[in-house]
mmCIF file of C-alpha atoms in Angstrom:
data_model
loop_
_atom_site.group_PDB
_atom_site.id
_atom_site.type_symbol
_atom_site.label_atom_id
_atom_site.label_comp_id
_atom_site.label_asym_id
_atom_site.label_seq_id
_atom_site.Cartn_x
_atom_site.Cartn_y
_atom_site.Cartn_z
ATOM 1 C CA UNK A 1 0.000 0.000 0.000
ATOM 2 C CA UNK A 2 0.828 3.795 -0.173
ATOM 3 C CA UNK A 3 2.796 3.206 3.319
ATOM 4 C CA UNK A 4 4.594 0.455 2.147
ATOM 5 C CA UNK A 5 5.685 1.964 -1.171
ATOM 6 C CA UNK A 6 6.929 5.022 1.404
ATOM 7 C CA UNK A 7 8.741 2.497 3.754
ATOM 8 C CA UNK A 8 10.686 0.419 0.655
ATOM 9 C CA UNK A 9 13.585 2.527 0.531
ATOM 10 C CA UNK A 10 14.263 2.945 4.419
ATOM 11 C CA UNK A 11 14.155 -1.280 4.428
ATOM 12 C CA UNK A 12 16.553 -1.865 1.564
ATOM 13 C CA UNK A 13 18.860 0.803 3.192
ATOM 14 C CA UNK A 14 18.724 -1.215 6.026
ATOM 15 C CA UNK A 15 19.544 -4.457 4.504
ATOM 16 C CA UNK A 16 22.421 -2.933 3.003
ATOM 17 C CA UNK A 17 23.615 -1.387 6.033
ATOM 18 C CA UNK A 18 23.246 -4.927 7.886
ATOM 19 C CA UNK A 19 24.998 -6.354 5.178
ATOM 20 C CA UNK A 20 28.098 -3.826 5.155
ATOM 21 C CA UNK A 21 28.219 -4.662 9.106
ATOM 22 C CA UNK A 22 28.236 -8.425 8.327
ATOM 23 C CA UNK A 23 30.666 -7.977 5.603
ATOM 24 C CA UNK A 24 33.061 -6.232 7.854
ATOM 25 C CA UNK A 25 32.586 -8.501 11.041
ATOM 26 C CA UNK A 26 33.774 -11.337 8.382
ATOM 27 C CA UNK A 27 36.368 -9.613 7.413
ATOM 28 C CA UNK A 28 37.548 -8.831 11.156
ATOM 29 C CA UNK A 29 36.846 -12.523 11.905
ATOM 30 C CA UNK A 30 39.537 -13.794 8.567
ATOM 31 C CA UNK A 31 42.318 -11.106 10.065
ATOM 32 C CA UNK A 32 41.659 -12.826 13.493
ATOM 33 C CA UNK A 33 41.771 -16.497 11.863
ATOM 34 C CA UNK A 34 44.844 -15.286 9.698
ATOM 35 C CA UNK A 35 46.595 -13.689 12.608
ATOM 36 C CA UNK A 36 46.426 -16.815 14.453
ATOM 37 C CA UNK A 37 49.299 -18.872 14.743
ATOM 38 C CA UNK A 38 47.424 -22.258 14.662
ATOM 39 C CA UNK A 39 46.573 -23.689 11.117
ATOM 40 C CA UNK A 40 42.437 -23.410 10.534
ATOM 41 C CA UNK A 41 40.428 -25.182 7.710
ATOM 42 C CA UNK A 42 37.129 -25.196 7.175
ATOM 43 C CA UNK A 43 35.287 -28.106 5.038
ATOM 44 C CA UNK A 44 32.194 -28.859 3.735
ATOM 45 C CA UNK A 45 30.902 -31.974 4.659
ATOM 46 C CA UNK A 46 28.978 -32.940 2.022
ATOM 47 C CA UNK A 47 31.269 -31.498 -0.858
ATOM 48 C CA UNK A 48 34.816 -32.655 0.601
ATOM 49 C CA UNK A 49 36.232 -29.026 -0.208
ATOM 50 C CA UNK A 50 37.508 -26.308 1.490
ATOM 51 C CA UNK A 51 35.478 -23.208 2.195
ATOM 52 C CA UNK A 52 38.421 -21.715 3.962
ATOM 53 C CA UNK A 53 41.943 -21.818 5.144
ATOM 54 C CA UNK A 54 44.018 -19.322 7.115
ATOM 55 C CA UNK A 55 47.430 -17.957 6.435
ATOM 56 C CA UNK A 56 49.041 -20.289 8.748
ATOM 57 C CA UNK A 57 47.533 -23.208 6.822
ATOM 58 C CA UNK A 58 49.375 -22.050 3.795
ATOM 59 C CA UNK A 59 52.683 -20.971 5.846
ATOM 60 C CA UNK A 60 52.450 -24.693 6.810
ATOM 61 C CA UNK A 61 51.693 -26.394 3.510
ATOM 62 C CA UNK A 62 54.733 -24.154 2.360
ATOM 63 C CA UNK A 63 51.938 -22.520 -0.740
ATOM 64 C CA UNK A 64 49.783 -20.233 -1.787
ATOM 65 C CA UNK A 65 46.102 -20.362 -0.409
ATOM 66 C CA UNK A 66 44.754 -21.147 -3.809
ATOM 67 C CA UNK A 67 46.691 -23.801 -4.461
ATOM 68 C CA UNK A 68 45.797 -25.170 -0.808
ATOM 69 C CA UNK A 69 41.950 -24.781 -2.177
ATOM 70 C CA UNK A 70 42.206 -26.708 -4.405
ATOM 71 C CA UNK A 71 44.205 -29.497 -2.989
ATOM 72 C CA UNK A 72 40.901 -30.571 -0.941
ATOM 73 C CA UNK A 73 41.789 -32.131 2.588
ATOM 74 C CA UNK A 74 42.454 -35.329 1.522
ATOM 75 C CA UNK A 75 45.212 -34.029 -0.073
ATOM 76 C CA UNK A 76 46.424 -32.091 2.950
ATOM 77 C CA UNK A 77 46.120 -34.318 5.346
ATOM 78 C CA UNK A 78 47.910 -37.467 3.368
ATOM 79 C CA UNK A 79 45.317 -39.366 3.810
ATOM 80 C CA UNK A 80 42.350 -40.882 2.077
ATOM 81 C CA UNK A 81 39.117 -39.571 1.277
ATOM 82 C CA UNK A 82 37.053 -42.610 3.047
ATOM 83 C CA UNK A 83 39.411 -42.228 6.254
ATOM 84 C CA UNK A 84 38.213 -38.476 6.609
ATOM 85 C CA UNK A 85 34.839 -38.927 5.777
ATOM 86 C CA UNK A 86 34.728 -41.420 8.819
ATOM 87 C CA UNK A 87 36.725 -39.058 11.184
ATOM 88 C CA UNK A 88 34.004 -36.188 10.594
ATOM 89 C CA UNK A 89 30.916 -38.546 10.544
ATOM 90 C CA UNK A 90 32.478 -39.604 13.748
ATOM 91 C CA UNK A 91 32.685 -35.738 15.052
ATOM 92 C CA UNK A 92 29.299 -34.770 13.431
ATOM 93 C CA UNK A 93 28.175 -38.151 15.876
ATOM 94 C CA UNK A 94 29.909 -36.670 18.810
ATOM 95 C CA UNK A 95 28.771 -33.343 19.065
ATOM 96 C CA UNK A 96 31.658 -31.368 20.603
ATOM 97 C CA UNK A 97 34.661 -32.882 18.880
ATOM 98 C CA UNK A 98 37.288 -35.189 19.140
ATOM 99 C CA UNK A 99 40.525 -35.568 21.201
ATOM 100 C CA UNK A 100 43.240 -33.983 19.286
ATOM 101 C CA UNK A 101 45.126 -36.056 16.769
ATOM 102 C CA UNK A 102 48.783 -36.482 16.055
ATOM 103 C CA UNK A 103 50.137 -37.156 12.614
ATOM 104 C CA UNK A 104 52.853 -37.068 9.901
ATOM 105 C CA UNK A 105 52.376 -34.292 7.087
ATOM 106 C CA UNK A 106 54.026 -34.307 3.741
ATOM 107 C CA UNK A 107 54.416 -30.115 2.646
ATOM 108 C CA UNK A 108 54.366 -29.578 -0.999
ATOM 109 C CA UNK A 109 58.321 -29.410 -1.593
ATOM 110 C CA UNK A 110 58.216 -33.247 -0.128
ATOM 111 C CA UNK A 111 59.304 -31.842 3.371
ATOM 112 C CA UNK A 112 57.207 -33.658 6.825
ATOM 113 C CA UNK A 113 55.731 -31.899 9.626
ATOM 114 C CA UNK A 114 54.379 -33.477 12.459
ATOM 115 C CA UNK A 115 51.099 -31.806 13.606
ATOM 116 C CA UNK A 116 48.251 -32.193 16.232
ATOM 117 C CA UNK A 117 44.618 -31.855 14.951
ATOM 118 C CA UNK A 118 41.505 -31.404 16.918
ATOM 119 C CA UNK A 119 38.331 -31.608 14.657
ATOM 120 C CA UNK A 120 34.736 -30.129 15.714
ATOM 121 C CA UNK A 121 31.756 -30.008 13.341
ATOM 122 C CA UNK A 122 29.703 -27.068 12.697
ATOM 123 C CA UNK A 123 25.660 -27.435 11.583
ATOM 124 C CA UNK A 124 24.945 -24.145 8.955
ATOM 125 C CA UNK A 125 21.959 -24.028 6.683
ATOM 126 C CA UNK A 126 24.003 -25.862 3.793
ATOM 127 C CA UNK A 127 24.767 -28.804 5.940
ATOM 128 C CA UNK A 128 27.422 -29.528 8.033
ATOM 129 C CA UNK A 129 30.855 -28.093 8.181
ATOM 130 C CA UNK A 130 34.036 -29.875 9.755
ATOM 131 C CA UNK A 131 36.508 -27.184 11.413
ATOM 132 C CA UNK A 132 39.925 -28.262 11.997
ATOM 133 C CA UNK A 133 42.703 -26.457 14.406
ATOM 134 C CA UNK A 134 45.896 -28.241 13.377
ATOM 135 C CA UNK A 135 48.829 -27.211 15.103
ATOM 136 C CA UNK A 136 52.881 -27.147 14.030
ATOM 137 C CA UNK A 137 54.405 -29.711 16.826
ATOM 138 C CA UNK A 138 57.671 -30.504 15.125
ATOM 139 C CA UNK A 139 59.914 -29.058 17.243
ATOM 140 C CA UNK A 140 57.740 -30.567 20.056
ATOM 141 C CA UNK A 141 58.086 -33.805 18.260
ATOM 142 C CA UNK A 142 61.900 -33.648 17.852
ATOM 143 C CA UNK A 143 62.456 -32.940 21.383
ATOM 144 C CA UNK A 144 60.216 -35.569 22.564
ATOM 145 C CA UNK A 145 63.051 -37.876 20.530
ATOM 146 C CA UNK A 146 65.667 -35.929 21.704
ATOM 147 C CA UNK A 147 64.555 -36.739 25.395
ATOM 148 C CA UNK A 148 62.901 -40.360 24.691
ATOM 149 C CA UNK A 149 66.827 -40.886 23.791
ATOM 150 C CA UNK A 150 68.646 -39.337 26.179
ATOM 151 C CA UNK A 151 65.970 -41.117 28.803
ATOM 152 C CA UNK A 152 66.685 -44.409 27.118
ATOM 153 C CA UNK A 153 70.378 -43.725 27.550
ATOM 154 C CA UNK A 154 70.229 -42.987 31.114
ATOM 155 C CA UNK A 155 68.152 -46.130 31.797
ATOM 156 C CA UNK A 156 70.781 -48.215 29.974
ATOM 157 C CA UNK A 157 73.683 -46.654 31.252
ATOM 158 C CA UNK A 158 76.358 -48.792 33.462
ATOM 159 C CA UNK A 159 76.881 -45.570 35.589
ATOM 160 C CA UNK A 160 74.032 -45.058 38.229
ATOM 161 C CA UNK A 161 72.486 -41.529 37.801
ATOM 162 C CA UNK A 162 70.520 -39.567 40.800
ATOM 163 C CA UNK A 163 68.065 -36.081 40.346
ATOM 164 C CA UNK A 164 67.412 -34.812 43.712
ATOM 165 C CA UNK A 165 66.091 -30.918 44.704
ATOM 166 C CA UNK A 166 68.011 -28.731 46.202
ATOM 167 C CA UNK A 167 67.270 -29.870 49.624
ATOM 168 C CA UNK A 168 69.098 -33.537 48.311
ATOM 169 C CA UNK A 169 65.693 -35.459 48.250
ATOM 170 C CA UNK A 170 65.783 -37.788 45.637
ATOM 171 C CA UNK A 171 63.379 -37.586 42.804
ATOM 172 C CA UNK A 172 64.777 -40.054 40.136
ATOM 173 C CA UNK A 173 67.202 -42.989 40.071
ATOM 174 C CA UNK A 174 68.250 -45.065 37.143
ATOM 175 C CA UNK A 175 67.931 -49.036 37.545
ATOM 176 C CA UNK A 176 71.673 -49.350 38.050
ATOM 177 C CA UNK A 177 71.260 -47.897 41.223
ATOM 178 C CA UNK A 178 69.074 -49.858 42.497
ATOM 179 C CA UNK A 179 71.066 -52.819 41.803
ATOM 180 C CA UNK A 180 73.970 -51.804 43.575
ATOM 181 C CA UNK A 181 72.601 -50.305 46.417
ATOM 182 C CA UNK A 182 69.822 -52.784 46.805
ATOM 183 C CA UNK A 183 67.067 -50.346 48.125
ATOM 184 C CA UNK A 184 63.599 -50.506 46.373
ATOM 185 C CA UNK A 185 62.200 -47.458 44.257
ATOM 186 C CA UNK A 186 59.892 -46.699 47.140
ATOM 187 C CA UNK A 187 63.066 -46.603 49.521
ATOM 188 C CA UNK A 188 64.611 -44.334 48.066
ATOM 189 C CA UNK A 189 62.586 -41.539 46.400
ATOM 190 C CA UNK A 190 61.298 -38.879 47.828
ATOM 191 C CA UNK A 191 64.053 -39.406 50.366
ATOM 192 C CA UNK A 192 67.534 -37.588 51.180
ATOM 193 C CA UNK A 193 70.829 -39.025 49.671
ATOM 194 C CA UNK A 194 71.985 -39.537 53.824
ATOM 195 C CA UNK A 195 70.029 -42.858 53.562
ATOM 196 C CA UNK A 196 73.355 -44.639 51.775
ATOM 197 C CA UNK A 197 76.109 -42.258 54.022
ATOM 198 C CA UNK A 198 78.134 -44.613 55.556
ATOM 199 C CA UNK A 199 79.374 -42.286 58.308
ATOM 200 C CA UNK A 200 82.661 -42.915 56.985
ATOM 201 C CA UNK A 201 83.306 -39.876 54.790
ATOM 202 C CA UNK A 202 84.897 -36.828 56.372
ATOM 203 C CA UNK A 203 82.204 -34.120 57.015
ATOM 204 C CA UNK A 204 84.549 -31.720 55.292
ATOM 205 C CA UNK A 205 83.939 -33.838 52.036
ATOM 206 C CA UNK A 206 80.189 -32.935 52.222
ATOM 207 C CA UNK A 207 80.765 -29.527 52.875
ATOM 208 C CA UNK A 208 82.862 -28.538 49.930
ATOM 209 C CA UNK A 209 80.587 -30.740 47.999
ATOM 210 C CA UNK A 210 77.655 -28.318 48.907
ATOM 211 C CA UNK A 211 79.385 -25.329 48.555
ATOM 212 C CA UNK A 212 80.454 -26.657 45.429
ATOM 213 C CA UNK A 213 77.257 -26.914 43.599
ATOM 214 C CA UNK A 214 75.052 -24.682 45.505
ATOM 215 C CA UNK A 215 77.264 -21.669 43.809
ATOM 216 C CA UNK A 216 76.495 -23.218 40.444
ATOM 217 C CA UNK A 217 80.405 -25.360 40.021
ATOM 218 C CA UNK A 218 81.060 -28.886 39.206
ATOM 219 C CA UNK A 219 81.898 -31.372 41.682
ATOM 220 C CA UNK A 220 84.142 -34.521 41.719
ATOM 221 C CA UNK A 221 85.004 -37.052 44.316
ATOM 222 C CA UNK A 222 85.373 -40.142 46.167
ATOM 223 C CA UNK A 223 82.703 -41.449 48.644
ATOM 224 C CA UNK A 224 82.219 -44.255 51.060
ATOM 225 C CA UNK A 225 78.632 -45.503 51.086
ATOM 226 C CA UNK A 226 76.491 -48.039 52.455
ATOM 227 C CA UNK A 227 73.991 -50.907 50.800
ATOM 228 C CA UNK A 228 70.947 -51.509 52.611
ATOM 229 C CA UNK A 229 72.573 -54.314 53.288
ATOM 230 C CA UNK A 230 75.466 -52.740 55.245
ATOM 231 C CA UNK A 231 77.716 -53.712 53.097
ATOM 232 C CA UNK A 232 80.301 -50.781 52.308
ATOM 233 C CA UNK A 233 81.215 -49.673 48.914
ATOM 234 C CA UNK A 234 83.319 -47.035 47.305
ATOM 235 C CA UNK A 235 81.807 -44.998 44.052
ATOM 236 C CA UNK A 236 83.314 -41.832 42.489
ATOM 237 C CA UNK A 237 81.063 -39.475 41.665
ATOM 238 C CA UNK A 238 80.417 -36.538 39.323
ATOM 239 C CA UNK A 239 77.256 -33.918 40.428
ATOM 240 C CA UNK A 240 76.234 -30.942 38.311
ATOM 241 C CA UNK A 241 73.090 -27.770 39.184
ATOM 242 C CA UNK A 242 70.459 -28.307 36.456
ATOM 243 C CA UNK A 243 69.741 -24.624 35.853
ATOM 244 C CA UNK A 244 66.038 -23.374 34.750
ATOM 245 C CA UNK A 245 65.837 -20.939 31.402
ATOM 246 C CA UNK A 246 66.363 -17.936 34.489
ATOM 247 C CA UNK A 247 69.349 -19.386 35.600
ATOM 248 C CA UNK A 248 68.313 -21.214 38.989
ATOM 249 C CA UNK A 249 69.303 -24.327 40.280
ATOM 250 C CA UNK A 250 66.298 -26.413 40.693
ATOM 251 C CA UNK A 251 67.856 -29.931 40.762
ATOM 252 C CA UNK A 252 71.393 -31.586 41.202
ATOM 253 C CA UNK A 253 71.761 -34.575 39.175
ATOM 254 C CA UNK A 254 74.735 -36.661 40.020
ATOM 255 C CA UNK A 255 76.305 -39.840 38.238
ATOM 256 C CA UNK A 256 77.827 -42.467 40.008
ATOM 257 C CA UNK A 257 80.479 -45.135 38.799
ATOM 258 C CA UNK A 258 81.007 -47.744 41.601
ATOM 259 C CA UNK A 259 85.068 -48.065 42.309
ATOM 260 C CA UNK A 260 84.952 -51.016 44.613
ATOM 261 C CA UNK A 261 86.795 -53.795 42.948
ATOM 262 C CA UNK A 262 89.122 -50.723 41.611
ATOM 263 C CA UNK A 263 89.722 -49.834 44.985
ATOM 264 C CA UNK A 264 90.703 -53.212 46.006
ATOM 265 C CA UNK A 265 92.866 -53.491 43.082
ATOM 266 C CA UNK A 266 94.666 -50.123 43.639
ATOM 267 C CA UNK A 267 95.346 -51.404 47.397
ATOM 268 C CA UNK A 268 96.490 -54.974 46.383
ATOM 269 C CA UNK A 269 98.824 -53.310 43.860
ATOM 270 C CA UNK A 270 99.968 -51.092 46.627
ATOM 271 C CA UNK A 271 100.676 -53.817 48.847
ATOM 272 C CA UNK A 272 102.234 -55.684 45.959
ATOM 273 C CA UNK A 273 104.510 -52.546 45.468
ATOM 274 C CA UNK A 274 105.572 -52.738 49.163
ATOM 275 C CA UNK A 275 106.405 -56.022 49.171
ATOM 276 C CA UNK A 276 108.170 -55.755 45.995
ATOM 277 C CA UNK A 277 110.387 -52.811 47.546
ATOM 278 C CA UNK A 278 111.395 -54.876 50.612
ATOM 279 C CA UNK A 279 112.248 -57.770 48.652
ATOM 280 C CA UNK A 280 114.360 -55.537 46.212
ATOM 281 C CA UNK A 281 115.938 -54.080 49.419
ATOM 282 C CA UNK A 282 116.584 -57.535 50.606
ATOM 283 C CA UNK A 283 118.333 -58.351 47.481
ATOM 284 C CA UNK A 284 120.137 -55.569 47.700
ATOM 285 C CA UNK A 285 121.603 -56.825 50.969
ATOM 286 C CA UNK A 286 122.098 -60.018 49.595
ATOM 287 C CA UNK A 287 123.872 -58.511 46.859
ATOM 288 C CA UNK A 288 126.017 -56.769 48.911
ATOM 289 C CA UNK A 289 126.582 -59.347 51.289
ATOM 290 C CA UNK A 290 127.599 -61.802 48.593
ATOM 291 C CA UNK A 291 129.931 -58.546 47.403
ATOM 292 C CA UNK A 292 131.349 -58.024 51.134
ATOM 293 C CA UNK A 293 132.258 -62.018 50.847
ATOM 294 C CA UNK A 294 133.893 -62.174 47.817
ATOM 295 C CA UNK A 295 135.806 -59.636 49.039
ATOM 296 C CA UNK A 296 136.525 -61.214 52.525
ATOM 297 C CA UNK A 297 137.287 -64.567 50.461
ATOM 298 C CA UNK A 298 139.808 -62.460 47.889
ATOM 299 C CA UNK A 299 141.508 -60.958 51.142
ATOM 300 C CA UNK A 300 141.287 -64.516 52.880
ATOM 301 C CA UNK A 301 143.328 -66.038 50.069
ATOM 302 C CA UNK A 302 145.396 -63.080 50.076
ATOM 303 C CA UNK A 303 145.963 -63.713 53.730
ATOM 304 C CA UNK A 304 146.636 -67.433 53.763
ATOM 305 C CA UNK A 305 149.362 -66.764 50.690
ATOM 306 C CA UNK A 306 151.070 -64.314 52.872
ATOM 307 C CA UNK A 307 150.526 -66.494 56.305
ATOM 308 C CA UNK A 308 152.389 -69.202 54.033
ATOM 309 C CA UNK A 309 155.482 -67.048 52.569
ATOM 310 C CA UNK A 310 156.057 -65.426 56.214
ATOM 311 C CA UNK A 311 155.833 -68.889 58.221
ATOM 312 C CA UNK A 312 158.034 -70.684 56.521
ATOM 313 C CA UNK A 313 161.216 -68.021 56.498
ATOM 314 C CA UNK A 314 159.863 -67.410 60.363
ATOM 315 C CA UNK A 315 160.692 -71.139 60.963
ATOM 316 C CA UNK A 316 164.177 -70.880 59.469
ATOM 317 C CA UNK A 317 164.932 -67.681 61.842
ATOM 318 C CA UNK A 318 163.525 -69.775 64.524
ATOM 319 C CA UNK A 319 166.183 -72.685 63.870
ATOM 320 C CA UNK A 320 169.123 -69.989 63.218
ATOM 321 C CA UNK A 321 168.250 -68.643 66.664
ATOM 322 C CA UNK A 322 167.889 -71.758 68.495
ATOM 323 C CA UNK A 323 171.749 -72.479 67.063
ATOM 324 C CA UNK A 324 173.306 -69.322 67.984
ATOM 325 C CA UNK A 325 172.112 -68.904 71.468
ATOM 326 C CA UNK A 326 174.277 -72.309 71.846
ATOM 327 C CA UNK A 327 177.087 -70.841 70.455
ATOM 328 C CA UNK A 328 176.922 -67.870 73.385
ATOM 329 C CA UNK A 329 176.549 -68.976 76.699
ATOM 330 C CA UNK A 330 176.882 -65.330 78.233
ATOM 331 C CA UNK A 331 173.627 -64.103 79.880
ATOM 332 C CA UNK A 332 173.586 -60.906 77.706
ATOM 333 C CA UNK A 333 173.855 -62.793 74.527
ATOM 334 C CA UNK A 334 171.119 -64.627 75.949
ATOM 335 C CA UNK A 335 168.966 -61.620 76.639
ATOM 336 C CA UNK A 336 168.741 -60.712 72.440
ATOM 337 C CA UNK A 337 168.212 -64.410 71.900
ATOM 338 C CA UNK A 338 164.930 -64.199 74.041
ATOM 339 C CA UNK A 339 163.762 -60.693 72.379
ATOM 340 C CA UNK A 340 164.380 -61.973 69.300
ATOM 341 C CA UNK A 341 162.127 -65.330 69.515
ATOM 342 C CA UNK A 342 159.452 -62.954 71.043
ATOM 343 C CA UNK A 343 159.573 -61.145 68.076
ATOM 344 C CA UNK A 344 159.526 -64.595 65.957
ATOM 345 C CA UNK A 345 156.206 -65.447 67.894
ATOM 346 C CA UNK A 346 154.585 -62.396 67.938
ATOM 347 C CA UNK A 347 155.069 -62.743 64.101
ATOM 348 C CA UNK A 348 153.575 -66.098 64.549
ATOM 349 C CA UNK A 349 150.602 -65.058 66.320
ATOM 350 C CA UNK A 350 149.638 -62.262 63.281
ATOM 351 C CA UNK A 351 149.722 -65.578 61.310
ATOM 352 C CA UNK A 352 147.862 -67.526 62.747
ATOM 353 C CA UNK A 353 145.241 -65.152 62.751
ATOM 354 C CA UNK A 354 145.524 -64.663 59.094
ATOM 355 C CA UNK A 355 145.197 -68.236 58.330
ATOM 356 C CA UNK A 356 141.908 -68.480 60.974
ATOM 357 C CA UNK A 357 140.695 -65.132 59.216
ATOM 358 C CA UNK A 358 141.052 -66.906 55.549
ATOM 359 C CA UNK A 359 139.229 -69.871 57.172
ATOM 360 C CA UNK A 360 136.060 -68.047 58.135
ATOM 361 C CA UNK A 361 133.333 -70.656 56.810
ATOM 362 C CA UNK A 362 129.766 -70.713 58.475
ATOM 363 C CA UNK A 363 129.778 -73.659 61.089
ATOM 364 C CA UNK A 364 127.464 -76.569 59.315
ATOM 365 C CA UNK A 365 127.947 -79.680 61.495
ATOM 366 C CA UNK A 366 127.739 -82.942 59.778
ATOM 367 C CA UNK A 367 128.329 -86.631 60.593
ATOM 368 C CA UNK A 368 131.941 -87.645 59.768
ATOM 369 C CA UNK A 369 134.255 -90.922 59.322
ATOM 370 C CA UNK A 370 136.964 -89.954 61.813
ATOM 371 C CA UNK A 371 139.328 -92.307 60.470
ATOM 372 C CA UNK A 372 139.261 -90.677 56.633
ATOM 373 C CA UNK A 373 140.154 -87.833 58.436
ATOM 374 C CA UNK A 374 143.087 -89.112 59.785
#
């Protein structure tokens, strides 16, 4: 009527102006979804395609967002049509979504990403559409190697490692540990390090240990600890501050290499080394006993040769003497005979001693035929 022929052109400038708004709240909402770190697609469920991806879709896929149109999901998520079209039945099913999903991706230069997808499905008048949140967890990935590794390393490894807080409360322990020790996993975490101190260490040991590491250093030792057993063992160890990304200690991890039967070894090598010094000393003395008789045996020979060539001209003076002193009766003739046979035995005497010193034989007893002798 005439009031709706007046009204026509205020409702069509509201439609317009509704539509402007909606235009530009879609176009806020695409520089929100392309500002967003997080890869978005959305996909029609009935037509397999994409109705929209983000700009970190494409950074992703390593291409341009038409070419990542076009690819369809199947082709961006490496996998096949009927295996998506069972994942999104089975959101559409679920209502809210699914947990998210991990998986390989291939990028278009042949390069793989790993990525995490959660899925939820949308109901809009044309049907349903699947919305995907897929998120770059490479690096994530890597490390997760990286540590599954290094874990798999320290679990293995023939040297016992120890985490404990700064307190010294132990919060992991490799297997190794266990077996030399002998306490249980429930033993020993949660508990202080003092549960294997044998009492034996010097306190001064512990303190420049804590000093050590509680200013951020290195430190290296010997220990003497205890098994639950009570049985005492030696183990040289190596403890480190595990620093957070602002620089604080918030564990000490310590490894452990047990130095018993080197310790043994060392001492029986030591003793060894001792008792190879006092038997080179001894030989030594031998050695110069067997020196000092060769040399008491040259000078015994030396002795009996001279004891020989003085007796025997001794004897003849002896005999010359004995004939003069009866040719001279008078008393003072007499006198010189008498100082000269002193002389003759002192001479003697010196000889005999010569020929006992060149004699000088150890005194070894043994049965003998008396009358060979004679």
């Amino acid at each position: 009527d005439h009031r709706d022929l007046h009204s026509f052109p205020t409702r069509r400038s509201s439609d317009l102006t509704e539509q402007v708004r909606r235009i530009e709240h879609l176009r806020r909402l695409r520089a929100a979804l392309d500002a967003t770190a997080d890869a978005i697609y959305l996909v029609d469920r009935t037509s397999m395609r994409f109705i929209y991806v983000n700009a970190a879709a494409c950074r992703m896929q390593n291409c341009m967002r038409e070419e990542l149109l076009a690819l369809g999901p199947d082709g961006v998520l490496s996998t096949s049509r009927a295996e998506l079209e069972h994942v999104y039945d089975s959101v559409i099913a679920g209502g809210a979504g699914t947990e998210p999903i991990e998986m390989g991706r291939q990028r278009k230069d042949g390069s793989w990403v790993w990525v995490e997808s959660l899925h939820r499905a949308q109901r809009t008048s044309q049907g349903w559409m699947i919305i995907t949140v897929t998120r770059d967890i490479t690096e994530r990935k890597h490390t997760e190697d990286r540590l599954h590794k290094l874990s798999h390393a320290v679990e293995q490894s023939p040297a016992a490692t120890v985490i404990t807080d700064t307190d010294g409360r132990i919060e992991y322990v490799n297997p190794i540990f266990f077996e030399i020790t002998g306490f249980t996993p429930e033993e020993l975490i949660g508990k202080s390090t003092a549960l294997i101190k044998s009492g034996l260490t010097p306190l001064n040991v512990y303190q420049d240990l804590w000093r050590t590491i509680k200013s951020g250093g290195v430190w290296r030792g010997e220990m003497q600890n205890r098994k639950k057993n009570g049985e005492l063992y030696w183990e040289y160890e190596i403890i480190s501050p595990v620093k957070n990304e602002h620089g604080e200690i918030v564990n000490f991890i310590a490894v452990k290499e047990d130095i018993t039967e080197r310790k043994r070894t060392a001492a029986a090598l030591q003793q060894g080394h001792v008792e190879l010094l006092d038997s080179e000393r001894k030989l030594l003395n031998a050695q110069e006993s067997l020196a000092e008789a060769d040399r008491l045996e040259s000078v015994g020979r030396l002795a009996a040769g001279v004891a020989h060539e003085v007796k025997n001209p001794l004897t003849i003076i002896r005999l010359g003497t004995d004939y003069l002193a009866k040719q001279f009766s008078q008393a003072s003739d007499q006198a010189i005979f008498d100082k000269v046979r002193a002389a003759i035995d002192r001479a003697e005497h010196v000889i005999r001693d010569l020929l006992d010193f060149s004699r000088q034989n150890p005194f070894a007893p043994r049965p003998t035929n008396i009358d060979e002798v004679i």
